[in-house]
XYZ file of C-alpha atoms in Angstrom:
730
model
C 0.236 0.196 0.002
C 1.758 3.019 -1.772
C 2.624 6.176 1.849
C 0.775 9.248 2.617
C 3.573 12.610 2.584
C 3.218 14.211 5.670
C 1.923 17.522 5.462
C 3.827 19.456 7.855
C 3.231 22.574 8.919
C 4.992 25.767 7.931
C 7.032 26.729 11.661
C 5.683 29.921 11.524
C 1.930 29.875 11.160
C 0.676 33.999 10.067
C -1.806 35.364 11.608
C -5.052 34.577 10.489
C -6.350 37.810 9.738
C -3.246 39.145 8.080
C -4.230 35.601 6.077
C -7.325 36.398 4.443
C -6.700 40.056 4.680
C -3.895 39.499 2.095
C -5.941 37.256 0.310
C -8.969 39.243 -0.187
C -6.143 41.941 -1.760
C -5.254 38.898 -3.769
C -9.064 38.150 -4.453
C -9.498 41.140 -5.856
C -5.706 42.511 -7.827
C -6.423 39.166 -9.727
C -9.958 39.868 -10.828
C -9.746 43.590 -11.136
C -10.180 43.343 -15.150
C -13.324 41.411 -14.019
C -14.139 44.559 -11.353
C -13.604 47.550 -13.988
C -15.958 45.565 -16.644
C -18.455 45.557 -14.225
C -18.351 48.770 -12.755
C -18.073 50.546 -16.868
C -21.259 48.342 -17.930
C -22.992 49.469 -14.984
C -21.627 52.238 -15.718
C -22.996 51.775 -19.487
C -26.564 51.491 -17.846
C -26.307 54.359 -15.665
C -25.987 56.374 -18.509
C -28.010 54.123 -20.248
C -30.740 55.445 -17.561
C -30.216 59.308 -17.935
C -31.017 58.218 -21.994
C -33.928 57.450 -21.644
C -35.102 59.466 -18.748
C -36.834 62.113 -19.744
C -35.900 65.248 -17.206
C -37.473 66.448 -14.734
C -38.415 70.731 -13.973
C -38.988 71.916 -10.685
C -40.778 75.293 -10.287
C -41.838 77.206 -7.030
C -43.764 80.321 -5.620
C -43.259 81.680 -2.913
C -46.572 83.247 -0.896
C -46.365 85.905 2.546
C -49.098 85.220 5.083
C -49.789 88.811 6.255
C -50.987 90.514 9.483
C -53.002 93.016 8.066
C -52.933 96.117 10.843
C -54.464 97.585 8.641
C -57.500 96.290 8.306
C -58.412 96.546 11.696
C -57.712 95.678 15.238
C -58.658 92.345 16.750
C -58.801 93.999 19.965
C -61.508 96.179 18.785
C -63.127 93.698 16.798
C -66.031 92.046 19.179
C -68.255 89.106 17.722
C -67.719 88.776 14.060
C -64.743 90.895 12.726
C -62.676 87.768 11.416
C -58.432 87.626 13.084
C -56.252 88.658 9.904
C -53.555 86.666 11.386
C -54.327 83.839 9.498
C -52.134 80.384 10.671
C -49.965 79.317 8.356
C -50.847 75.651 8.609
C -53.997 76.706 7.798
C -53.269 78.472 5.074
C -51.576 75.245 3.278
C -54.954 73.487 3.837
C -55.913 75.970 1.844
C -54.286 75.576 -0.807
C -54.759 71.998 -1.000
C -58.398 71.933 -0.746
C -60.331 70.530 -4.172
C -61.701 74.977 -4.095
C -58.708 76.055 -5.097
C -56.889 73.255 -6.996
C -60.308 71.977 -8.508
C -60.149 76.304 -10.296
C -57.279 75.842 -11.476
C -57.261 72.306 -13.090
C -60.452 73.550 -15.124
C -58.277 77.092 -15.854
C -55.747 74.762 -17.080
C -57.120 71.398 -18.489
C -54.763 69.393 -17.004
C -57.545 67.027 -16.741
C -56.313 66.370 -20.863
C -53.685 64.791 -21.885
C -52.126 65.317 -25.169
C -48.505 64.302 -26.217
C -45.989 62.990 -29.840
C -47.225 59.383 -29.836
C -42.613 58.910 -29.193
C -40.213 55.519 -30.287
C -39.423 53.067 -26.834
C -36.236 54.608 -24.851
C -34.869 55.920 -26.986
C -38.225 58.686 -28.551
C -37.883 61.348 -25.868
C -33.932 61.919 -26.439
C -34.307 61.902 -29.831
C -36.767 64.050 -29.764
C -35.525 66.558 -26.750
C -31.791 67.301 -29.239
C -33.470 67.171 -32.199
C -33.560 71.152 -33.759
C -36.187 73.157 -33.245
C -38.166 72.227 -35.944
C -40.351 68.986 -37.484
C -38.319 65.808 -37.467
C -38.171 64.526 -41.029
C -41.273 62.110 -41.941
C -39.637 57.863 -41.593
C -41.709 55.808 -44.385
C -44.725 52.822 -42.967
C -42.576 53.444 -39.383
C -46.133 53.525 -36.719
C -45.970 57.018 -36.337
C -43.620 57.828 -34.205
C -43.151 61.810 -33.531
C -39.198 62.562 -33.980
C -38.911 66.798 -33.015
C -41.128 69.828 -32.274
C -44.398 68.548 -32.631
C -47.345 70.067 -30.986
C -50.692 69.482 -30.508
C -52.939 71.726 -28.162
C -55.861 70.829 -27.517
C -58.773 73.604 -26.123
C -61.789 71.439 -25.425
C -62.078 67.312 -24.869
C -64.970 66.046 -23.510
C -66.251 62.699 -23.981
C -68.611 60.056 -21.589
C -67.305 59.018 -18.156
C -66.894 55.443 -19.277
C -64.774 56.983 -21.713
C -61.938 58.724 -19.460
C -58.564 57.344 -19.670
C -59.093 55.843 -21.930
C -55.705 56.188 -25.341
C -57.732 57.884 -28.627
C -55.136 58.809 -31.449
C -54.984 61.792 -33.625
C -53.350 61.408 -36.571
C -51.902 64.064 -38.233
C -53.676 64.259 -42.173
C -52.334 67.096 -43.217
C -51.422 70.606 -41.476
C -55.559 71.392 -41.337
C -57.203 67.688 -41.115
C -56.881 65.168 -38.216
C -57.875 61.484 -37.536
C -59.939 60.702 -34.219
C -58.599 56.857 -33.599
C -59.903 54.614 -30.752
C -60.300 51.014 -31.907
C -62.372 49.262 -28.704
C -64.905 51.800 -29.060
C -64.640 51.215 -32.615
C -64.297 55.069 -32.907
C -63.998 57.035 -36.435
C -63.147 60.267 -37.245
C -61.648 62.974 -39.222
C -61.823 66.349 -37.903
C -60.778 70.299 -39.198
C -57.774 72.390 -36.666
C -60.171 74.771 -35.762
C -63.243 73.659 -36.538
C -65.182 71.634 -33.249
C -66.441 68.126 -34.367
C -68.739 65.785 -32.220
C -68.159 62.842 -32.774
C -71.364 59.841 -31.743
C -69.834 57.996 -29.266
C -72.123 54.626 -28.068
C -72.478 56.355 -24.157
C -72.679 59.452 -25.800
C -70.565 62.543 -27.916
C -67.470 62.938 -28.017
C -66.406 67.267 -28.190
C -62.927 67.893 -30.098
C -61.017 71.208 -30.132
C -58.108 71.405 -31.817
C -56.848 74.386 -31.530
C -53.326 73.791 -33.675
C -51.456 71.545 -34.466
C -47.976 71.586 -35.886
C -46.310 67.713 -37.743
C -45.749 66.385 -40.688
C -48.571 64.251 -41.877
C -48.859 60.481 -40.038
C -47.335 61.489 -37.375
C -49.728 61.016 -34.456
C -50.643 61.929 -30.824
C -51.491 60.144 -28.128
C -55.169 62.021 -25.826
C -56.561 60.957 -22.715
C -59.444 62.330 -20.789
C -59.254 62.036 -17.599
C -61.742 62.176 -14.819
C -61.166 65.878 -13.375
C -61.842 65.207 -9.571
C -58.518 62.150 -10.379
C -57.073 64.850 -11.850
C -56.915 67.022 -8.438
C -56.180 63.679 -6.684
C -53.263 63.513 -7.872
C -52.014 67.094 -8.618
C -52.427 67.928 -4.883
C -49.770 64.843 -4.165
C -47.876 66.476 -6.624
C -48.129 69.754 -4.780
C -44.879 70.051 -2.410
C -46.434 72.097 0.547
C -43.978 73.956 3.577
C -44.037 77.308 5.202
C -39.982 78.119 4.835
C -38.409 79.135 7.961
C -39.186 78.750 11.937
C -41.938 80.709 11.518
C -41.610 82.787 9.126
C -45.358 82.969 7.564
C -43.873 82.291 4.477
C -45.421 79.300 2.105
C -43.532 77.574 0.025
C -44.738 75.796 -3.480
C -43.041 73.435 -6.110
C -44.151 71.384 -8.649
C -42.546 69.568 -10.982
C -42.645 67.887 -14.137
C -41.494 67.573 -17.232
C -42.063 69.987 -19.444
C -40.797 73.868 -17.651
C -43.301 75.772 -19.120
C -46.223 73.373 -18.063
C -44.806 73.665 -14.648
C -44.321 77.485 -13.828
C -47.866 78.008 -16.059
C -50.088 75.422 -13.599
C -48.316 76.794 -10.549
C -48.248 80.551 -11.230
C -52.459 80.069 -12.442
C -52.600 78.011 -8.794
C -51.589 80.909 -6.604
C -53.618 83.522 -9.624
C -56.636 81.610 -8.073
C -55.141 81.629 -4.424
C -54.672 84.642 -4.078
C -58.556 85.355 -5.774
C -60.199 83.290 -3.248
C -58.320 84.527 -0.378
C -59.305 88.219 -1.502
C -63.214 87.369 -2.145
C -63.198 85.236 1.415
C -61.786 87.966 3.786
C -64.099 90.561 2.053
C -66.696 88.254 2.387
C -65.790 87.631 6.464
C -66.162 92.526 6.027
C -69.539 92.525 5.006
C -70.442 89.287 7.236
C -69.000 91.807 10.031
C -69.971 94.800 8.648
C -73.685 93.162 8.553
C -72.826 91.683 12.823
C -71.994 95.139 13.373
C -74.605 97.554 11.648
C -77.236 95.477 13.926
C -75.194 95.564 17.232
C -74.645 99.590 16.839
C -78.515 100.608 17.262
C -78.629 98.675 20.594
C -75.151 100.549 21.527
C -75.425 103.939 20.623
C -79.188 103.337 22.953
C -77.157 101.816 25.708
C -74.996 105.225 25.274
C -77.772 107.608 25.242
C -79.686 105.585 28.022
C -76.325 105.683 30.624
C -75.918 109.066 29.226
C -79.528 110.536 30.939
C -79.398 108.447 33.627
C -76.238 110.161 34.361
C -76.754 113.935 34.127
C -80.270 112.989 36.033
C -78.609 111.827 38.629
C -76.633 115.010 38.414
C -79.079 117.509 38.083
C -80.127 115.958 41.437
C -76.926 115.421 43.753
C -75.297 118.877 41.492
C -71.315 117.832 42.190
C -70.292 114.921 43.401
C -66.097 114.384 44.041
C -65.371 111.169 43.755
C -62.385 110.322 45.879
C -58.977 109.588 44.093
C -59.576 105.253 45.940
C -62.482 105.647 43.937
C -61.635 107.311 39.916
C -58.968 104.122 40.181
C -62.108 102.000 40.909
C -63.678 103.887 38.410
C -61.353 103.042 36.342
C -60.607 100.001 36.969
C -63.801 98.853 36.777
C -65.139 100.155 32.836
C -62.034 98.684 31.766
C -62.627 94.868 32.959
C -66.829 95.583 31.739
C -65.132 96.556 28.429
C -63.335 93.488 28.154
C -66.123 91.225 29.662
C -69.096 92.393 27.343
C -66.144 91.645 24.298
C -65.098 88.799 25.958
C -68.784 87.374 25.119
C -69.481 89.340 22.319
C -66.081 86.810 20.676
C -67.707 83.680 22.507
C -71.075 84.303 21.083
C -69.995 84.239 17.281
C -67.535 81.122 18.367
C -70.548 79.167 19.467
C -71.430 79.213 16.066
C -68.593 77.372 15.270
C -68.133 75.392 17.638
C -68.820 73.179 20.000
C -68.950 73.982 23.673
C -65.777 71.309 24.476
C -63.837 73.536 21.299
C -60.554 74.821 23.521
C -61.257 77.662 21.474
C -65.070 77.691 23.051
C -63.140 76.236 26.209
C -60.506 79.159 26.475
C -63.936 81.849 26.363
C -65.124 80.809 29.308
C -62.472 80.874 31.353
C -61.609 84.489 30.635
C -64.965 85.128 31.301
C -65.041 83.733 34.338
C -61.663 85.169 35.039
C -63.240 88.924 34.350
C -66.802 88.302 35.747
C -64.611 87.665 39.880
C -62.571 90.895 38.654
C -65.914 92.250 37.992
C -67.487 90.827 41.006
C -64.232 92.227 43.758
C -64.818 95.644 42.236
C -68.327 95.146 42.676
C -67.651 94.228 46.971
C -65.977 96.917 46.930
C -68.401 99.219 45.573
C -70.816 98.572 48.406
C -68.210 100.055 51.316
C -68.464 103.246 49.744
C -71.877 105.455 50.450
C -74.494 105.194 48.851
C -74.831 108.762 46.646
C -70.706 107.566 45.422
C -72.093 103.840 44.881
C -74.834 105.503 42.576
C -72.427 108.383 40.808
C -69.847 105.502 39.940
C -72.548 102.605 38.411
C -73.913 105.751 36.769
C -70.416 107.029 35.577
C -68.398 103.263 35.392
C -72.314 102.920 32.640
C -71.536 106.062 30.252
C -67.553 105.263 30.532
C -68.054 101.426 29.418
C -71.127 102.147 26.593
C -69.526 104.890 25.213
C -66.283 103.019 24.794
C -68.448 100.438 22.974
C -70.499 101.704 20.563
C -67.095 104.004 19.714
C -64.787 100.798 19.445
C -68.228 99.437 16.983
C -68.725 102.480 14.944
C -64.843 102.641 13.920
C -64.230 98.892 13.303
C -67.382 99.449 11.884
C -66.200 102.179 9.036
C -61.939 100.276 8.666
C -64.523 96.930 7.210
C -65.980 99.281 4.676
C -62.651 100.781 3.535
C -61.431 96.931 3.483
C -64.422 95.766 1.435
C -63.563 99.119 -0.818
C -60.512 97.775 -1.318
C -60.150 94.109 -1.822
C -57.067 93.761 0.189
C -55.542 89.630 1.040
C -53.912 87.837 3.901
C -51.619 87.264 1.734
C -49.635 88.644 -1.496
C -47.419 86.382 -3.737
C -43.726 86.823 -2.569
C -42.851 84.397 -6.233
C -43.711 84.175 -9.407
C -43.116 81.186 -10.831
C -40.552 81.404 -13.202
C -39.806 78.496 -16.151
C -37.217 76.808 -14.780
C -33.411 76.252 -17.037
C -31.974 73.174 -15.334
C -33.655 70.152 -14.348
C -33.994 68.572 -10.891
C -33.790 64.997 -12.102
C -32.267 62.616 -12.765
C -29.111 63.797 -12.056
C -26.393 63.140 -13.934
C -23.277 63.111 -11.159
C -25.256 61.273 -8.372
C -26.117 58.630 -10.736
C -23.075 58.118 -11.770
C -21.616 58.070 -8.984
C -23.975 55.411 -7.342
C -23.713 53.134 -10.730
C -19.405 53.606 -10.087
C -20.249 52.201 -6.205
C -22.459 49.501 -7.209
C -20.727 48.557 -10.192
C -18.125 47.733 -7.873
C -18.982 46.633 -5.187
C -21.553 44.023 -7.654
C -17.321 43.630 -9.554
C -15.722 42.704 -6.069
C -18.705 41.109 -4.907
C -18.455 39.002 -8.058
C -14.942 38.185 -7.382
C -15.818 36.634 -3.719
C -18.105 34.499 -4.691
C -16.451 33.211 -7.715
C -13.277 32.688 -5.745
C -16.053 30.432 -2.736
C -18.357 29.307 -4.247
C -17.843 28.586 -8.250
C -17.176 25.168 -9.050
C -13.961 25.079 -10.497
C -11.001 25.443 -8.525
C -7.923 28.467 -9.095
C -6.177 28.271 -6.862
C -3.663 26.041 -4.991
C -5.026 27.104 -1.311
C -8.360 25.699 -1.655
C -7.495 21.862 -2.368
C -5.802 21.473 0.843
C -9.563 22.891 2.646
C -11.206 20.791 0.326
C -9.303 17.616 0.622
C -7.672 17.794 3.176
C -4.222 16.693 0.471
C -0.734 18.387 -0.115
C -0.280 20.603 -2.901
C 3.103 19.423 -3.864
C 3.781 21.252 -7.012
C 1.373 24.084 -7.946
C 2.443 24.846 -12.344
C 1.952 27.813 -13.476
C 0.826 28.390 -17.127
C 2.704 28.679 -19.471
C 2.957 30.377 -22.763
C 5.666 28.534 -24.544
C 3.751 24.893 -23.906
C 0.944 26.891 -26.089
C 3.090 27.150 -29.318
C 5.261 24.075 -28.759
C 1.923 21.890 -28.766
C 0.932 23.476 -32.218
C 4.078 23.067 -33.803
C 3.695 20.128 -36.660
C 6.459 18.116 -35.962
C 4.830 17.054 -32.915
C 4.380 17.987 -29.163
C 8.058 18.676 -27.558
C 9.652 18.922 -24.283
C 9.850 22.336 -21.929
C 12.992 20.915 -20.739
C 14.754 19.395 -23.494
C 13.491 22.989 -25.162
C 15.207 25.814 -22.467
C 11.019 27.067 -22.952
C 9.218 28.271 -19.414
C 11.880 28.049 -16.956
C 9.399 28.696 -14.284
C 8.114 25.356 -15.424
C 10.801 23.492 -15.129
C 11.779 24.973 -12.096
C 8.509 23.576 -10.187
C 8.824 20.088 -12.191
C 12.541 20.685 -9.498
C 10.200 21.243 -6.740
C 8.093 17.920 -7.408
C 11.466 16.202 -8.059
C 12.654 17.033 -4.049
C 8.619 16.195 -3.108
C 8.941 12.695 -5.158
C 12.157 11.377 -3.212
C 10.989 12.567 -0.119
C 8.207 10.485 -1.020
C 9.418 7.602 -1.648
C 11.539 7.183 1.090
C 9.286 5.518 2.901
C 7.315 3.995 0.071
C 6.816 0.213 -0.629
C 8.362 1.123 -4.141
C 9.515 3.162 -6.492
C 6.327 2.697 -8.728
C 4.825 6.072 -9.686
C 1.540 6.623 -10.523
C 0.121 10.131 -12.260
C -3.403 10.184 -12.999
C -6.260 13.323 -13.375
C -9.729 13.489 -12.346
C -11.454 13.972 -15.821
C -9.614 14.098 -19.297
C -7.478 17.628 -20.420
C -5.939 17.849 -17.228
C -2.682 17.765 -18.563
C -1.848 14.771 -16.793
C -0.094 13.793 -19.468
C 2.565 16.954 -20.459
C 3.148 16.561 -16.331
C 4.535 12.878 -16.684
C 6.615 13.545 -20.405
C 8.517 16.835 -18.627
C 8.727 15.402 -14.960
C 10.888 12.421 -16.602
C 12.728 14.312 -17.496
C 14.029 16.349 -14.553
C 14.160 12.966 -12.768
C 16.935 12.355 -15.233
C 18.428 14.937 -14.874
C 20.191 14.580 -11.573
C 20.875 10.791 -13.142
C 17.973 9.159 -12.692
C 16.620 5.950 -14.451
C 13.824 6.672 -15.248
C 11.123 4.376 -17.746
C 7.918 6.261 -18.583
C 4.522 4.204 -18.819
C 1.912 4.989 -21.341
C -0.813 3.106 -19.228
C -3.743 4.452 -21.375
C -4.841 2.439 -22.878
C -8.343 3.689 -24.619
C -6.570 7.078 -25.077
C -3.414 7.599 -24.971
C -0.699 9.544 -26.721
C 2.500 9.405 -24.538
C 3.861 8.906 -27.958
C 3.048 12.309 -29.576
C 6.176 13.274 -26.897
C 8.696 10.014 -26.734
C 8.889 7.557 -30.315
C 6.187 6.727 -33.142
C 2.105 7.218 -33.122
C 0.552 3.667 -33.036
C 3.994 1.575 -32.123
C 3.569 -1.299 -30.406
C 3.832 -0.910 -26.698
C 2.452 -2.660 -23.235
C -0.723 -3.544 -24.899
C 1.514 -6.374 -26.632
C 3.758 -6.909 -23.341
C 0.322 -8.103 -21.460
C -0.862 -10.147 -24.473
C 2.698 -11.637 -24.427
C 2.503 -11.007 -27.662
C 6.193 -9.553 -27.147
C 8.658 -9.671 -25.100
C 9.317 -5.979 -23.267
C 12.363 -6.273 -23.739
C 11.284 -5.444 -27.371
C 9.281 -2.899 -27.086
C 10.593 -0.168 -24.652
C 11.943 2.194 -26.309
C 15.228 3.481 -24.999
C 17.171 6.783 -24.749
C 13.667 8.535 -25.908
C 15.536 11.070 -23.271
C 18.651 11.228 -21.591
C 18.163 8.774 -18.713
C 14.827 7.860 -20.354
C 12.733 5.223 -21.137
C 9.552 4.687 -22.273
C 7.552 2.129 -23.326
C 3.886 2.970 -25.234
C 0.300 2.488 -24.944
C 0.413 -0.106 -27.308
C -2.630 -0.652 -30.286
C -6.255 0.425 -28.703
C -7.592 -1.786 -27.200
C -10.931 -2.541 -25.888
C -9.899 -4.809 -22.627
C -7.981 -2.333 -21.536
C -9.614 -3.001 -17.812
C -8.614 -6.485 -18.111
C -5.317 -6.410 -19.797
C -3.835 -4.015 -16.670
C -5.607 -6.339 -14.663
C -3.557 -9.477 -15.806
C -0.348 -10.885 -13.791
C 1.665 -9.685 -16.526
C 0.658 -6.538 -15.894
C 1.784 -6.758 -12.267
C 5.249 -9.165 -12.970
C 6.113 -6.268 -15.455
C 6.584 -3.370 -13.349
C 7.770 -5.326 -10.823
C 10.407 -6.248 -12.886
C 10.413 -1.854 -14.272
C 10.799 -1.681 -10.495
C 13.638 -3.526 -10.344
C 15.603 -1.856 -13.112
C 14.938 1.458 -12.791
C 14.810 4.144 -10.136
C 11.767 5.257 -11.049
C 8.431 4.109 -13.229
C 6.632 6.745 -13.779
C 2.995 5.163 -15.475
C 0.409 7.576 -16.673
C -2.918 6.546 -16.169
C -6.411 7.221 -17.851
C -8.791 9.839 -15.799
C -9.943 8.097 -12.502
C -13.726 9.486 -13.598
C -14.033 8.278 -16.202
C -12.752 5.383 -16.095
C -11.416 2.758 -13.111
C -7.856 1.588 -14.797
C -6.711 3.934 -12.403
C -7.895 2.041 -9.925
C -6.358 -0.963 -10.757
C -3.112 -0.240 -11.372
C -2.872 2.177 -8.127
C -2.333 -2.140 -6.319
C 0.652 -1.723 -8.004
C 1.797 1.931 -7.007
C 4.272 2.942 -3.776
C 2.904 6.446 -4.701
C -0.142 8.294 -6.385
C -0.664 11.541 -7.001
C -3.726 13.539 -9.230
C -2.948 16.331 -11.134
C -5.389 19.360 -11.584
C -6.244 22.215 -13.096
C -6.343 25.434 -12.616
C -10.438 26.929 -13.869
C -10.755 23.819 -15.620
C -10.964 20.739 -12.612
C -14.448 21.559 -10.119
C -14.481 20.829 -6.281
C -16.755 18.335 -6.482
C -14.543 16.059 -9.214
C -11.625 16.443 -7.322
C -13.527 15.678 -4.278
C -15.034 12.454 -5.638
C -11.891 11.075 -7.555
C -10.128 10.969 -3.976
C -13.277 9.408 -2.890
C -13.571 6.772 -4.991
C -9.138 5.914 -4.546
C -10.361 5.615 -0.462
C -13.056 3.609 -1.465
C -11.107 1.066 -3.225
C -8.310 1.069 -0.225
C -5.213 3.520 -1.731
C -4.478 7.266 -0.398
C -3.169 9.485 -2.544
C -0.467 10.561 -1.888
C -0.435 14.024 -3.393
C -1.700 16.859 -5.512
C -1.052 18.569 -8.912
C -1.966 21.983 -9.398
C -1.631 22.341 -13.452
C -2.041 25.416 -15.115
C -1.892 27.618 -12.442
C -3.292 31.234 -13.667
C -1.701 33.773 -10.211
C -1.854 36.949 -12.332
C -0.322 39.483 -9.936
C -0.091 37.547 -6.270
C 1.435 38.617 -4.122
C 3.421 34.729 -4.618
C 3.010 34.832 -8.614
C 5.518 32.232 -10.219
C 6.588 35.454 -12.626
C 7.435 37.068 -9.895
C 9.405 34.668 -7.999
C 11.717 33.308 -11.521
C 11.972 36.395 -13.851
C 15.204 37.873 -13.660
C 16.432 35.137 -11.388
C 19.302 33.452 -13.252
C 23.146 32.933 -13.541
C 25.725 35.705 -14.915
């Protein structure tokens, strides 16, 4: 039984973290071209997205909510006088209200959508880069518009069932068009500037085309949306917020692919909002004025009654001088009574709008109770005065309170008349919308930057995935972790080998052609490992095989035999691949007699061996192809042949058929002292390597080691090019 080469770990074991980081760096360097290619590919996708994505423009307006102090003083307006200091949030809700938006939608006819028919993906990009003229018509090409084709719809009304459905308007000439809708069988011809009425299954379609600029055959996609849905869509598209904290400035922005449309919609919205604000404030002023006109006669009568009572008291008692303390108490009482009357009238107004549990009502009730408590306190002090002073105090207080109330209401009424006449709004437009020049979306720098970063991460991820999860083995380090076997030799990729294989005079040995010094040096390392292995082996017969065809075992056997012989060892190389062996390309002639004839007893061994195939190398070819390869290799004569050769040569190299293809290698393994499994980087898979080793183990044979062939180190820290380049005798 062959012995397994002991895998002795290095005395200096590097830190695992360092190894992992170095391995990661090697993987990234080795796959740098793939990573860069992936990044560039994703960036190209990002550039394509920029091309096919319509640019989006943003228009905005600024509205200031003003405190119109010139209209009215809130402290002097009882009842229904309105507070012109509107809350920002309330005004935002007004702008978003259906009342304002619906008027804007109607004015701009936003429920009508008419767009030129563009070629998918690139049509809009081509149109954006065309000059301001109509594109040349492409015959029989679907009616696509490639330039600045335009259509203006003055009116388009359809039955409810047809709302949301697409119609096709095809230009016949500059003055005629065709309206077409296949699902409902609508097909009519109209003239520009002339209303067109078309009968539909559920009603009548009314359309008015004001302008048509397109070449004959160009098509436009036309749609009439539901007005309510259009209002909701506009509300969602608007971004409304207060600019800054407590700034009383509201910003409204709107995005659209047409910059002129975006600014026009916002200006229409702002105009409608201002108009309704003026109307609302004028209506409130008129309502408050009506309320004041109703209250003024009552207050005037109360004032006159108080004046008559006060005069009667003076006539009866003459002039009564009040003490300073009483005068102060009188002034305080007048102030409290006036405020209490105003608050009660304000509560009357609030009661018409809110329930008793509303915060405004609760606040008014608290203020009224507080004022009533203060008034009661004044009345308590009043009772301590003499009777005559009490009468004078009461009369004076009533006269002053009623006079102040009447005067205040009279002034407020006059201010409201002025406000109603001037149509003053409580808001003003700070900035109207201008046509935006630069789009806000898409952002080229952001998209390309994100694409570059995403492509870089994708490339790195793909490289790591390929290293960790790829079925093909590309690094010798994977072998030990995969099957627990040492890598006895790593043969680097050689460009010279491919050139030699293409030569018409047959395959040549690298060792004899003075090519590929890195490969030869690797084979010398394999020779040293083999010498160490055979010290404990039961014989000097070496089996070289591989999991599958194409891994390079024949190349390795031929060149390794020469390297072994270069140190004076006598080597016999046997081609035991009786089915498809081709070692004779390196030694001897194609079709020469060989192993098959010896084992079958047709010829003796000494007549078949090709002596001096190379210096110190004898060669035994496979011989004629035989379908009984398994029987021949299992024949007792084959064992005798190997034992005889083992006695006369320092090394007997046996090249066999692939393990996973046929069982020939397992048959030969019975006689071998060492078994080496050749795998090829980028070709052999993990499963193939594991299965090959498993089959030897099941048969009772231990694989001595693995030879990693055709290793492409690229920029690895330990690449062979780095190790051997420039290292030579001088």
